mmCIF file of C-alpha atoms in Angstrom:
data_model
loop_
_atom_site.group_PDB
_atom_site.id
_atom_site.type_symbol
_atom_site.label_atom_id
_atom_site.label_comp_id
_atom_site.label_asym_id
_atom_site.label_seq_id
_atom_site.Cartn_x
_atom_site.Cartn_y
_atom_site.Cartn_z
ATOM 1 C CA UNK A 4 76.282 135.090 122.840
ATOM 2 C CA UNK A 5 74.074 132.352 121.356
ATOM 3 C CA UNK A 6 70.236 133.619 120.798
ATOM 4 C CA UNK A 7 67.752 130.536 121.582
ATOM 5 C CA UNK A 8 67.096 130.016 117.618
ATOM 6 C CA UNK A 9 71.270 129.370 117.201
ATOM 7 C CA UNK A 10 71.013 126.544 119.869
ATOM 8 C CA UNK A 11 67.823 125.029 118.151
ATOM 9 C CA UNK A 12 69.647 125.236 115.118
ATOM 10 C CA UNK A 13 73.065 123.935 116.691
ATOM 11 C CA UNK A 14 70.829 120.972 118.284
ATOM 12 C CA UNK A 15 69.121 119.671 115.098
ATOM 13 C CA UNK A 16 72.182 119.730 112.876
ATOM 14 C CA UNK A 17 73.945 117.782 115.902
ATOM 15 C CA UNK A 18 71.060 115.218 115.665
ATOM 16 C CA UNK A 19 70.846 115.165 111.770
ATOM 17 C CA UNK A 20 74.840 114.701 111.588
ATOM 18 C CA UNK A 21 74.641 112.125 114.327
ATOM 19 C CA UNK A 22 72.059 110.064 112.450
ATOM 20 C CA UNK A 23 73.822 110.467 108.678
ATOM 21 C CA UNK A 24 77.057 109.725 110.295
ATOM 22 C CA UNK A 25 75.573 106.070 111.612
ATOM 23 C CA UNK A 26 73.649 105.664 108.153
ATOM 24 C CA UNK A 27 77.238 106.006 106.435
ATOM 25 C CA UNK A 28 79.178 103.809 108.558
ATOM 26 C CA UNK A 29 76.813 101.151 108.470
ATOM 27 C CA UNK A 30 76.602 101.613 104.650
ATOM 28 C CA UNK A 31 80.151 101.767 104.024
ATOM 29 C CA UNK A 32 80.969 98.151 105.886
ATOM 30 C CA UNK A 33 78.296 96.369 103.875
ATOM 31 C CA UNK A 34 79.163 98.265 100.935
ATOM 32 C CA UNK A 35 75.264 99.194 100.172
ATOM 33 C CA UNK A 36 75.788 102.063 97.397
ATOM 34 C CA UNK A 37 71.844 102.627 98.501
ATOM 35 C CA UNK A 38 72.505 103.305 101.951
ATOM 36 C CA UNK A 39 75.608 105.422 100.968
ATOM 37 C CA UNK A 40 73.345 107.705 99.062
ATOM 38 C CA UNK A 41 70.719 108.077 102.012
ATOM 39 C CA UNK A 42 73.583 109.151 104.047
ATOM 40 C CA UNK A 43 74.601 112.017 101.348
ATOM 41 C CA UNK A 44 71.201 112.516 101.580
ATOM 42 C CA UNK A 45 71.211 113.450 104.725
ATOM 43 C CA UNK A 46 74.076 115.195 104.814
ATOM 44 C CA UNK A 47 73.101 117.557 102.125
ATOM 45 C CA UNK A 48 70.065 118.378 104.172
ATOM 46 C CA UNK A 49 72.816 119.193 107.175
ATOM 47 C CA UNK A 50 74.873 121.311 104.469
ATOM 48 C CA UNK A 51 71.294 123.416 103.780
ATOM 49 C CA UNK A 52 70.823 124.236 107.151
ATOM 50 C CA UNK A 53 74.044 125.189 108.267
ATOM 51 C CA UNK A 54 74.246 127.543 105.026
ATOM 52 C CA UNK A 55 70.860 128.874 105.283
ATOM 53 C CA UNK A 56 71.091 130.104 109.319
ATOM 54 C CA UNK A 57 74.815 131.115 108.162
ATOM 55 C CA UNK A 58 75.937 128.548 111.119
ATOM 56 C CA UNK A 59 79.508 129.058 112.565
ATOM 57 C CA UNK A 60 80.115 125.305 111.845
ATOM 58 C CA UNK A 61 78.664 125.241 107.982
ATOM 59 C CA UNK A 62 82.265 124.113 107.075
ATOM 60 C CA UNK A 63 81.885 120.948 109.050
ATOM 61 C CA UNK A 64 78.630 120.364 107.134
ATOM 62 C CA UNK A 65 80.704 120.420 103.937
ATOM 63 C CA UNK A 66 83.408 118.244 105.065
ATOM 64 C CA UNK A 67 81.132 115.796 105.857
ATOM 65 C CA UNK A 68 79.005 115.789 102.762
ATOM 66 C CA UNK A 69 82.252 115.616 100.996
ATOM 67 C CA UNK A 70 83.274 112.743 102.988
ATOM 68 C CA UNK A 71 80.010 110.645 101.706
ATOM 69 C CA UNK A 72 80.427 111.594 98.497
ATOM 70 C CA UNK A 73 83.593 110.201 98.137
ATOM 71 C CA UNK A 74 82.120 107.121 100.065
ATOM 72 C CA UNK A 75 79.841 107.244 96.977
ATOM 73 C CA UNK A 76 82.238 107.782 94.752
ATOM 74 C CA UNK A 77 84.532 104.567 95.928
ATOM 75 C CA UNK A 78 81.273 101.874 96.345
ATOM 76 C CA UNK A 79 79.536 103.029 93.619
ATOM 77 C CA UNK A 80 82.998 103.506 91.210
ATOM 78 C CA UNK A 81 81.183 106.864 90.252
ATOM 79 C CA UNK A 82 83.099 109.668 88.286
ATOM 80 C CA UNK A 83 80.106 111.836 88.854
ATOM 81 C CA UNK A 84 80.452 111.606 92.503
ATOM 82 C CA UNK A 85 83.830 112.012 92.661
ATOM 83 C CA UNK A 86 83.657 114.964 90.165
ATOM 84 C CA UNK A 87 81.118 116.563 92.596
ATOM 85 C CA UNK A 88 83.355 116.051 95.337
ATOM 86 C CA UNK A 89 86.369 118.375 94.007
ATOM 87 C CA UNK A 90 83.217 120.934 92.281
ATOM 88 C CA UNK A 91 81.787 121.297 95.819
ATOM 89 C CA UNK A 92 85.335 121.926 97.471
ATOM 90 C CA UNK A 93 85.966 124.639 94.721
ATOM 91 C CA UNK A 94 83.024 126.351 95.248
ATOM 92 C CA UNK A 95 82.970 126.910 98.769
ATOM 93 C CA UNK A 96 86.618 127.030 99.467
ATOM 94 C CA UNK A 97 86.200 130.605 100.740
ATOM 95 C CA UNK A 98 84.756 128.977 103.628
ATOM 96 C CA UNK A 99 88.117 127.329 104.505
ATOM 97 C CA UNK A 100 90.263 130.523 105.260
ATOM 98 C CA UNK A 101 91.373 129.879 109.206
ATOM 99 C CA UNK A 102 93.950 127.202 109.826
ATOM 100 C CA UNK A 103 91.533 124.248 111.308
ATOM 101 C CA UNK A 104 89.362 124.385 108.383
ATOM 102 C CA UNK A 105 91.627 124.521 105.559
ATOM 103 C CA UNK A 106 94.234 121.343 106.792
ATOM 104 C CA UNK A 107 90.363 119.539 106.267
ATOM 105 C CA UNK A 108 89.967 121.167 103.059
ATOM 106 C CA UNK A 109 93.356 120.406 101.982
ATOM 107 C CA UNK A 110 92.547 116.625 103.369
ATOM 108 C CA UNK A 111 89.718 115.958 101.361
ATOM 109 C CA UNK A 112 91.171 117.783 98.341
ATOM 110 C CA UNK A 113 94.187 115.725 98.500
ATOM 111 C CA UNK A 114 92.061 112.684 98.629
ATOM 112 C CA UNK A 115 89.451 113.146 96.205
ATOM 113 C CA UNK A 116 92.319 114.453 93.589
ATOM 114 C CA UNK A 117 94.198 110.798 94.667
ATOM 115 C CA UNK A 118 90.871 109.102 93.823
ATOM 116 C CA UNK A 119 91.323 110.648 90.797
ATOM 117 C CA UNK A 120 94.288 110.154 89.343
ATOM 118 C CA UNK A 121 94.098 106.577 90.006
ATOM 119 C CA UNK A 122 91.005 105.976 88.187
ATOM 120 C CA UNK A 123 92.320 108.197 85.324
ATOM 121 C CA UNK A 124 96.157 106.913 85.466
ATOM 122 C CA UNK A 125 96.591 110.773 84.639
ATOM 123 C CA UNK A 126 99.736 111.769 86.300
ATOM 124 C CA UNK A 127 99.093 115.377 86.328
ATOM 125 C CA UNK A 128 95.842 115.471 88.268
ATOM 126 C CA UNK A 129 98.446 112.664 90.870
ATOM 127 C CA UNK A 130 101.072 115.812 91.134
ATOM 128 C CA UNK A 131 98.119 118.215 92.280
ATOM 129 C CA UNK A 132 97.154 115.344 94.928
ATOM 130 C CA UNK A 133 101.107 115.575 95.993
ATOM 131 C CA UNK A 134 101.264 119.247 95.838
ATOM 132 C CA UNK A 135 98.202 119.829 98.354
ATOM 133 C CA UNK A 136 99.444 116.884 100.340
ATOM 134 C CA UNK A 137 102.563 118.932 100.638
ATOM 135 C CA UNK A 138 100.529 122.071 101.713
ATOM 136 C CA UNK A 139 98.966 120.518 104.273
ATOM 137 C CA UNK A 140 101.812 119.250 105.804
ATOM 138 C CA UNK A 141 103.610 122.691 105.717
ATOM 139 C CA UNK A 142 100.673 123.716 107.828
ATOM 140 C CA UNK A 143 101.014 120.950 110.184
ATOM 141 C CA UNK A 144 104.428 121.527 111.488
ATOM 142 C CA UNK A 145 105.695 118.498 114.076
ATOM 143 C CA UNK A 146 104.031 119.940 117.526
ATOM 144 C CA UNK A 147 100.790 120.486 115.852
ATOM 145 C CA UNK A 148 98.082 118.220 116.162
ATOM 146 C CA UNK A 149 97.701 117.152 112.902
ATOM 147 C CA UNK A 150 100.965 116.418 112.021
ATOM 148 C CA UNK A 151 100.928 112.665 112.429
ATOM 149 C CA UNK A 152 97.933 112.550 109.702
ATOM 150 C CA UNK A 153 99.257 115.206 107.440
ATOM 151 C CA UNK A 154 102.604 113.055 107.092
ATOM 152 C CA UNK A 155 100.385 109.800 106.447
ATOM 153 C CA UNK A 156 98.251 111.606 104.023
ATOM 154 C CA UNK A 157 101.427 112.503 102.095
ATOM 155 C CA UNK A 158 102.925 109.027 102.294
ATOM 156 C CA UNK A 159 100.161 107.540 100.780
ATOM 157 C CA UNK A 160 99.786 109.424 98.523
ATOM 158 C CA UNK A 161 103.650 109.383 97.193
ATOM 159 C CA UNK A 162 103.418 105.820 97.527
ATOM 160 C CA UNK A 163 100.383 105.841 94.824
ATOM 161 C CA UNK A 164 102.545 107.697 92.672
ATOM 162 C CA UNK A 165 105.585 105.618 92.863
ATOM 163 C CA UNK A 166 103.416 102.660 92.260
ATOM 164 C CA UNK A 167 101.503 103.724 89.555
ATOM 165 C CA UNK A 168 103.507 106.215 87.589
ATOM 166 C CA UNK A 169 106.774 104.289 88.175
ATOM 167 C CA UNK A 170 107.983 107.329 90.181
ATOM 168 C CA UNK A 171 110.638 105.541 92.186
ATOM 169 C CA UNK A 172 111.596 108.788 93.935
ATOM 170 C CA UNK A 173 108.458 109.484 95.129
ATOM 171 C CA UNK A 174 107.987 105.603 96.403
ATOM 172 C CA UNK A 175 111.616 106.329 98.220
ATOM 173 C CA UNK A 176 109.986 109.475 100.047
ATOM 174 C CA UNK A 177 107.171 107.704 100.771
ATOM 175 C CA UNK A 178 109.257 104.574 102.281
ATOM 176 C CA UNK A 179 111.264 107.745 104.620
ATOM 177 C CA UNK A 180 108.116 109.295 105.710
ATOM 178 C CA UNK A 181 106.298 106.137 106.448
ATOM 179 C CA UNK A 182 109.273 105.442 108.632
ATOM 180 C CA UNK A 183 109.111 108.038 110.389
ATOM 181 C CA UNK A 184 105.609 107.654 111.196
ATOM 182 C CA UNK A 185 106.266 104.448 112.734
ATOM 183 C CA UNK A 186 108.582 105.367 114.594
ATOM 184 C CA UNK A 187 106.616 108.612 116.269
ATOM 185 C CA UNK A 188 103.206 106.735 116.732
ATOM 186 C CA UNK A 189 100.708 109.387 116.904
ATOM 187 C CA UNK A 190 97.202 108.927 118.739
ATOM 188 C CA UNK A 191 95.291 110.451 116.128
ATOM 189 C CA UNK A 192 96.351 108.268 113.524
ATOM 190 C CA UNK A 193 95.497 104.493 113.304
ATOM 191 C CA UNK A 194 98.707 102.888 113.707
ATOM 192 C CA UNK A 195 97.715 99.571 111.954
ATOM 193 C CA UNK A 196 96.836 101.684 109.051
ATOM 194 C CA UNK A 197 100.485 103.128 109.333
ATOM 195 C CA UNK A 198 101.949 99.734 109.471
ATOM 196 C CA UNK A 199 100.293 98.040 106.684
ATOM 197 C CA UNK A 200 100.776 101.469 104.363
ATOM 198 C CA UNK A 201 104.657 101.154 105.251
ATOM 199 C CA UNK A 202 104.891 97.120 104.730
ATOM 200 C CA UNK A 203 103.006 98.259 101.223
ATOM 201 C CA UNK A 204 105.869 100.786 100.511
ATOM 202 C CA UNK A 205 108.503 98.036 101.359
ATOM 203 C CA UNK A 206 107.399 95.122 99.619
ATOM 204 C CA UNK A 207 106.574 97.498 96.040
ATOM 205 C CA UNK A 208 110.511 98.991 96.252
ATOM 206 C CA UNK A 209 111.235 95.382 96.574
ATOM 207 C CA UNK A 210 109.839 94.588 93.776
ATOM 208 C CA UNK A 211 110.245 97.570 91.453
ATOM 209 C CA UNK A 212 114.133 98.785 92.661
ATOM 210 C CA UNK A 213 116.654 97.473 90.634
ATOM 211 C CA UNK A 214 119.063 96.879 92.999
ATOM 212 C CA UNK A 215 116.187 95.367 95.493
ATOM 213 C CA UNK A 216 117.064 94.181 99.072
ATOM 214 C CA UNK A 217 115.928 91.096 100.793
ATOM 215 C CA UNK A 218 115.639 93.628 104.044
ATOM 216 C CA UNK A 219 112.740 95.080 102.500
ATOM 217 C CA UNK A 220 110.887 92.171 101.735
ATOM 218 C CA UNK A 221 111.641 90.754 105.007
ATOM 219 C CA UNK A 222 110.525 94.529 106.643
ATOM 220 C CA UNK A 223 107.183 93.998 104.617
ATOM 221 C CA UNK A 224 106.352 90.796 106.058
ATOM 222 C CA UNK A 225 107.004 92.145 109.483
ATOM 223 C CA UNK A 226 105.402 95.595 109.200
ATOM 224 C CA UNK A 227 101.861 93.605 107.845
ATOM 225 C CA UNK A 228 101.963 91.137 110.637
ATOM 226 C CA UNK A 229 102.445 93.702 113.314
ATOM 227 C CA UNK A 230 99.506 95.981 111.435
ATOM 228 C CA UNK A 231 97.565 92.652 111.759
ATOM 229 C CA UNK A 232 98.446 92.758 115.363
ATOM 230 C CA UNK A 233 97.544 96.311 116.157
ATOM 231 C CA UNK A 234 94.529 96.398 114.346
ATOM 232 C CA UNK A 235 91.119 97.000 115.937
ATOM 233 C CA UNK A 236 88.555 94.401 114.807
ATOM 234 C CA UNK A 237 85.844 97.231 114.913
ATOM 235 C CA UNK A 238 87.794 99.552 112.444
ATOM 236 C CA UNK A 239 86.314 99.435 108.896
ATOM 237 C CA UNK A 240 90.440 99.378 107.530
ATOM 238 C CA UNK A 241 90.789 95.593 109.352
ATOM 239 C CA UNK A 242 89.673 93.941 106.579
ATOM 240 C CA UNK A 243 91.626 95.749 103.982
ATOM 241 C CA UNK A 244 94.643 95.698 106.579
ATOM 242 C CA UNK A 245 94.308 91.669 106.582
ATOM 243 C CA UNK A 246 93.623 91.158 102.916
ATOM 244 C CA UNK A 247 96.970 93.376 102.123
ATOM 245 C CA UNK A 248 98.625 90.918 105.077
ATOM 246 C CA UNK A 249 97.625 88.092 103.090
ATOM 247 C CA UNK A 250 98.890 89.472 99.598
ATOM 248 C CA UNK A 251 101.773 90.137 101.345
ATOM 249 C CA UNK A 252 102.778 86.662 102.312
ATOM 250 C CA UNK A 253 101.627 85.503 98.739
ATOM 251 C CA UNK A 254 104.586 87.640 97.785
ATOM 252 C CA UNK A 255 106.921 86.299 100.268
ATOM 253 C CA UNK A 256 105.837 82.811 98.974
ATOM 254 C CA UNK A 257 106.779 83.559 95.517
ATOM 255 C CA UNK A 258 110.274 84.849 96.233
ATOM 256 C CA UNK A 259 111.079 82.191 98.841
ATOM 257 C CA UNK A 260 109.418 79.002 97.939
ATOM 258 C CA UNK A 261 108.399 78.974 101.991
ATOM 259 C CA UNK A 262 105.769 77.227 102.190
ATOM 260 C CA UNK A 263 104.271 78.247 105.909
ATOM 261 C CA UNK A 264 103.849 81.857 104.130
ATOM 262 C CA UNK A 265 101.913 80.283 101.613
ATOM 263 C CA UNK A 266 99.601 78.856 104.130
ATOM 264 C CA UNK A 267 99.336 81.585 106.287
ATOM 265 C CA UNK A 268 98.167 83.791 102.910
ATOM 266 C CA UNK A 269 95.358 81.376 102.207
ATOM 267 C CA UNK A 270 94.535 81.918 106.005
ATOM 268 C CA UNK A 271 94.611 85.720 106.152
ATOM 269 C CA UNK A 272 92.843 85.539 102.697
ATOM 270 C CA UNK A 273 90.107 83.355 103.588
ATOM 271 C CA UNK A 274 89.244 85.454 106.656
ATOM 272 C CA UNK A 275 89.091 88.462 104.563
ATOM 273 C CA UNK A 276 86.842 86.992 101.672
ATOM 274 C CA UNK A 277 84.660 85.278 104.273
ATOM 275 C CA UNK A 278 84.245 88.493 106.170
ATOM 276 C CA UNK A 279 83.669 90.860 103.516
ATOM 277 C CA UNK A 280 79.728 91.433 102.671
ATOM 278 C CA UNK A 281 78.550 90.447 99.260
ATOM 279 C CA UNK A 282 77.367 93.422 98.847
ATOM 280 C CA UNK A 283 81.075 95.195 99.205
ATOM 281 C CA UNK A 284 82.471 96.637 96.096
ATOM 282 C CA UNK A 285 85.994 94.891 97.031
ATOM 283 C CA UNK A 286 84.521 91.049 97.302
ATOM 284 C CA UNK A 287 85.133 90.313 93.929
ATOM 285 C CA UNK A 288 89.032 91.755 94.261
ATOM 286 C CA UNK A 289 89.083 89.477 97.633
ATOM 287 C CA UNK A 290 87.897 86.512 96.109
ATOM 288 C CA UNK A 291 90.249 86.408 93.089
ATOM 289 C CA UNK A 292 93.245 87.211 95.355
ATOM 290 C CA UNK A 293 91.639 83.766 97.494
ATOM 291 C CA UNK A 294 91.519 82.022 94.310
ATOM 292 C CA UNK A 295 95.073 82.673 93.380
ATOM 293 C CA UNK A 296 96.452 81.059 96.359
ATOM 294 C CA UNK A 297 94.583 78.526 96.806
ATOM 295 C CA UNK A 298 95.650 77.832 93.069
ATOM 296 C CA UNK A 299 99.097 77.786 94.278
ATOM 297 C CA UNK A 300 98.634 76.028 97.354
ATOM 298 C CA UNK A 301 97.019 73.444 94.610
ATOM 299 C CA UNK A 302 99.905 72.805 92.757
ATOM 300 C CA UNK A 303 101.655 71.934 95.978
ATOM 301 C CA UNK A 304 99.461 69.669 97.320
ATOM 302 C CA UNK A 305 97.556 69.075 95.060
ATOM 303 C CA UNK A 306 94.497 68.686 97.082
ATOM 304 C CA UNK A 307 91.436 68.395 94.843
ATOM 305 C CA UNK A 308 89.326 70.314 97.444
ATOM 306 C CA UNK A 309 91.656 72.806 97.278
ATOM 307 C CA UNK A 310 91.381 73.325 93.286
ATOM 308 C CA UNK A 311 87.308 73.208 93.703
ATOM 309 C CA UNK A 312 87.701 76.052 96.623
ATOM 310 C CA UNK A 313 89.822 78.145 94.032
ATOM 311 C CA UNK A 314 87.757 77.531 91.223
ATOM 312 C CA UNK A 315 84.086 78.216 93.469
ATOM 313 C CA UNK A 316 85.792 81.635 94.913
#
């Protein structure tokens, strides 16, 4: 039975969390590396109290601290942060024992060790993200709950591989397991998020298998335009969903000479330039990939108010 002092306790970290959780969110879509470090802030005030009254739910507090941290880590392109991140997993990962707690461990492990490897193009520390991706999904067998996210979080993170270590059986897995995502939509998982990860798989073995197929080019197109379709404008993965949508296209232009893809890639590209704070960490990236088309949408039309928008973005 809960003594008064537990519910007091219970009732301010549910306010504190509520609060830092806003502070993040609203952070993370501008991209404001400040208000990203209030929220860990926060958080690691949350993390203090939960440890300090020995609270039933002190895991949660670390999960979520390790969440902004890696929020931190991403805006701010910290190796500190994201350093902290796996340091603060390790130390407390005796508080992750029962099943519930450790497929979150496992999740942020898996992520942070991702973050990792791709900033460090050390394919080592990428095998470690692969091998706990592959733990958690042992633990999160098809009827459980978080199967549908365990399977995304290891096609991602295969895909990653494949693309960046040339591992073109691990892009093949992640292609199958994508797939299969798809085709079992799961209500946990966003499925625009699926859909644009899956037309990512396609169009890289496109481009990197040596005996490539049209069908997955032509799968890559379709599998961005449906993510485009399914995605919620509130979601903070919309804009990356449409500015992968609009690099996708840019590819279809290049192989195919089409010109209405190379239109609708300006399109998808402005919107996700125009909507992306300056502020944001990815603006820069959104711009150039603008710039590029618009480039090529130049040298076709060779609009001169084209060539200034390219050159200005």
């Amino acid at each position: 039975m809960n003594q008064p002092g537990d519910e007091g306790v219970s009732s301010r970290l549910d306010a504190l969390t509520t609060r830092a959780m806003r502070t993040l969110t609203r952070a993370s879509a501008a991209g404001d590396t400040q208000g990203i470090a209030d929220a860990v802030t926060m958080f690691e005030e949350v993390e203090e109290i939960a440890r300090q009254a020995n609270h039933p739910d002190h895991w949660k507090s670390l999960i979520n601290l390790a969440d902004a941290v890696m929020a931190q880590a991403e805006a701010a392109n910290s190796d500190d942060a994201l350093n902290r991140v796996l340091n603060l997993l390790g130390l407390h990962e005796q508080s992750f024992r029962d099943p519930h707690p450790r497929l979150a461990f496992l999740a942020r492990e898996g992520q942070a060790l991702l973050m990792q490897a791709l900033r460090t193009r050390d394919s080592s520390v990428m095998r470690r993200a692969v091998l706990v991706q592959r733990k958690r999904r042992k633990m999160a067998p098809r009827w459980h709950i978080e199967h549908g996210s365990s399977m995304f979080g290891l096609g991602i993170t295969l895909f990653y591989s494949g693309v960046t270590f040339n591992e073109l059986a691990d892009l093949e897995e992640s292609v199958a397991i994508l797939e299969s995502a798809e085709r079992r939509p799961d209500p946990y998982v966003d499925r625009a998020a699926v859909l644009s990860a899956l037309g990512n798989a396609h169009l890289s073995r496109y481009m990197k298998a040596a005996d490539s197929s049209e069908s997955d080019l032509l799968a890559a197109l379709d599998e961005q335009q449906r993510a485009m379709e399914a995605a919620d404008l509130a979601s903070p993965n919309t804009l990356t969903i449409l500015a992968d949508f609009g690099s996708t296209l840019m590819r279809g232009y290049e192989e195919t000479s089409d010109r209405a893809l190379l239109d609708a890639s300006v399109e998808a590209l402005r919107r996700a330039s125009a909507a992306t704070p300056s502020t944001n960490y990815r603006k820069a990236e959104r711009l150039n990939q603008l710039s590029s088309a618009l480039r090529a949408l130049n040298e076709s039309t060779w609009d001169p108010d084209e060539l200034d928008e390219a050159i200005s973005a």
